[in-house]
Amino acid sequence: MSEHDVISAADMIMNVFGNIERQEIEQSNKILKTWRIVIESINNQNAAKLSAHSRIIDLKNEILLVEVDHPGWIQLMQIYQKYILNGLRRYIPDLKVSSLAFRMRGSETKLADVNYAKEKEKKALEARLNAEEEALKKHGFSENSKTEKPLPDKLQNLFDRLKDDMLTKNK
């Protein structure tokens, strides 16, 4: 084993965590801290315990996935959902969160990874394609329109002879 075969622990850590953006980590930490502040600001005896029984799992498509350890906490979260969303928006104005989704601790429920911008673009392109097909049909250029005109006799005879020659040469 040579000196070049040995990798330092720092290099291993950098290789593993090197692809994680620093801004993403800072944004995540900011969301977690704000979550605790907002939840603990709810003026209710039971709501004060919410932060201890809940944690943020994911944020996708403006939906914040929250994990709780009992269905009762989900009900309480749903009661205060509007308050929580407004609090998050107030503390982090650039955060795009439109709703909360909940799951029980231990379940593997995840948020769907759907890119709504691409879906919108796809629908717009489909609408444009349909409009263009309609315009083509209107002018008789559709592949479904059967406006076949017969070939002139001379040309038809030429094709018939060519077809016969091809068929007889293979036999």
mmCIF file of C-alpha atoms in Angstrom, residues 17-95:
data_model
loop_
_atom_site.group_PDB
_atom_site.id
_atom_site.type_symbol
_atom_site.label_atom_id
_atom_site.label_comp_id
_atom_site.label_asym_id
_atom_site.label_seq_id
_atom_site.Cartn_x
_atom_site.Cartn_y
_atom_site.Cartn_z
ATOM 1 C CA PHE A 17 -20.955 15.960 0.919
ATOM 2 C CA GLY A 18 -19.319 17.957 -1.878
ATOM 3 C CA ASN A 19 -22.398 17.911 -4.091
ATOM 4 C CA ILE A 20 -24.625 19.521 -1.457
ATOM 5 C CA GLU A 21 -25.054 23.225 -2.084
ATOM 6 C CA ARG A 22 -24.203 25.489 0.821
ATOM 7 C CA GLN A 23 -27.227 27.680 0.069
ATOM 8 C CA GLU A 24 -29.545 24.670 0.292
ATOM 9 C CA ILE A 25 -28.160 23.787 3.716
ATOM 10 C CA GLU A 26 -28.529 27.367 4.931
ATOM 11 C CA GLN A 27 -32.093 27.540 3.565
ATOM 12 C CA SER A 28 -32.956 24.242 5.288
ATOM 13 C CA ASN A 29 -31.548 25.444 8.606
ATOM 14 C CA LYS A 30 -33.463 28.697 8.271
ATOM 15 C CA ILE A 31 -36.713 26.829 7.614
ATOM 16 C CA LEU A 32 -36.159 24.502 10.585
ATOM 17 C CA LYS A 33 -35.449 27.403 12.959
ATOM 18 C CA THR A 34 -38.430 29.361 11.671
ATOM 19 C CA TRP A 35 -40.659 26.283 11.982
ATOM 20 C CA ARG A 36 -39.851 26.042 15.680
ATOM 21 C CA ILE A 37 -40.413 29.795 16.212
ATOM 22 C CA VAL A 38 -43.782 29.782 14.425
ATOM 23 C CA ILE A 39 -45.047 26.598 16.095
ATOM 24 C CA GLU A 40 -44.034 27.755 19.550
ATOM 25 C CA SER A 41 -45.758 31.110 18.997
ATOM 26 C CA ILE A 42 -49.197 29.463 18.824
ATOM 27 C CA ASN A 43 -51.122 30.519 21.936
ATOM 28 C CA ASN A 44 -52.551 27.184 23.026
ATOM 29 C CA GLN A 45 -51.445 24.866 25.804
ATOM 30 C CA ASN A 46 -51.353 21.782 23.525
ATOM 31 C CA ALA A 47 -49.964 23.681 20.539
ATOM 32 C CA ALA A 48 -46.848 24.553 22.523
ATOM 33 C CA LYS A 49 -45.925 20.844 22.417
ATOM 34 C CA LEU A 50 -46.309 20.687 18.625
ATOM 35 C CA SER A 51 -42.676 21.447 17.895
ATOM 36 C CA ALA A 52 -41.567 18.505 20.048
ATOM 37 C CA HIS A 53 -43.935 16.132 18.246
ATOM 38 C CA SER A 54 -43.379 17.315 14.668
ATOM 39 C CA ARG A 55 -40.557 17.771 12.240
ATOM 40 C CA ILE A 56 -40.164 18.952 8.656
ATOM 41 C CA ILE A 57 -39.286 16.206 6.184
ATOM 42 C CA ASP A 58 -39.389 17.756 2.716
ATOM 43 C CA LEU A 59 -40.371 20.773 0.624
ATOM 44 C CA LYS A 60 -41.420 20.209 -2.995
ATOM 45 C CA ASN A 61 -43.780 22.043 -5.325
ATOM 46 C CA GLU A 62 -44.626 24.561 -2.593
ATOM 47 C CA ILE A 63 -45.816 21.763 -0.262
ATOM 48 C CA LEU A 64 -44.133 21.293 3.113
ATOM 49 C CA LEU A 65 -44.191 17.671 4.326
ATOM 50 C CA VAL A 66 -44.418 17.431 8.113
ATOM 51 C CA GLU A 67 -43.990 14.233 10.130
ATOM 52 C CA VAL A 68 -45.788 13.793 13.453
ATOM 53 C CA ASP A 69 -45.876 10.961 15.994
ATOM 54 C CA HIS A 70 -49.658 10.800 16.612
ATOM 55 C CA PRO A 71 -52.789 11.500 14.530
ATOM 56 C CA GLY A 72 -53.965 13.989 17.162
ATOM 57 C CA TRP A 73 -51.025 16.248 16.329
ATOM 58 C CA ILE A 74 -52.051 16.186 12.649
ATOM 59 C CA GLN A 75 -55.511 17.422 13.628
ATOM 60 C CA LEU A 76 -54.039 20.209 15.712
ATOM 61 C CA MET A 77 -51.678 21.165 12.868
ATOM 62 C CA GLN A 78 -54.608 21.293 10.462
ATOM 63 C CA ILE A 79 -56.438 23.664 12.796
ATOM 64 C CA TYR A 80 -53.443 26.025 12.835
ATOM 65 C CA GLN A 81 -52.339 25.432 9.212
ATOM 66 C CA LYS A 82 -53.215 28.942 8.013
ATOM 67 C CA TYR A 83 -51.439 30.504 11.002
ATOM 68 C CA ILE A 84 -48.339 28.347 10.386
ATOM 69 C CA LEU A 85 -48.198 29.175 6.670
ATOM 70 C CA ASN A 86 -48.581 32.907 7.342
ATOM 71 C CA GLY A 87 -45.854 32.734 9.989
ATOM 72 C CA LEU A 88 -43.454 30.943 7.655
ATOM 73 C CA ARG A 89 -44.136 33.489 4.897
ATOM 74 C CA ARG A 90 -43.617 36.385 7.299
ATOM 75 C CA TYR A 91 -40.244 35.153 8.585
ATOM 76 C CA ILE A 92 -39.006 33.853 5.212
ATOM 77 C CA PRO A 93 -40.623 35.972 2.460
ATOM 78 C CA ASP A 94 -38.748 34.231 -0.378
ATOM 79 C CA LEU A 95 -40.000 30.797 0.769
#
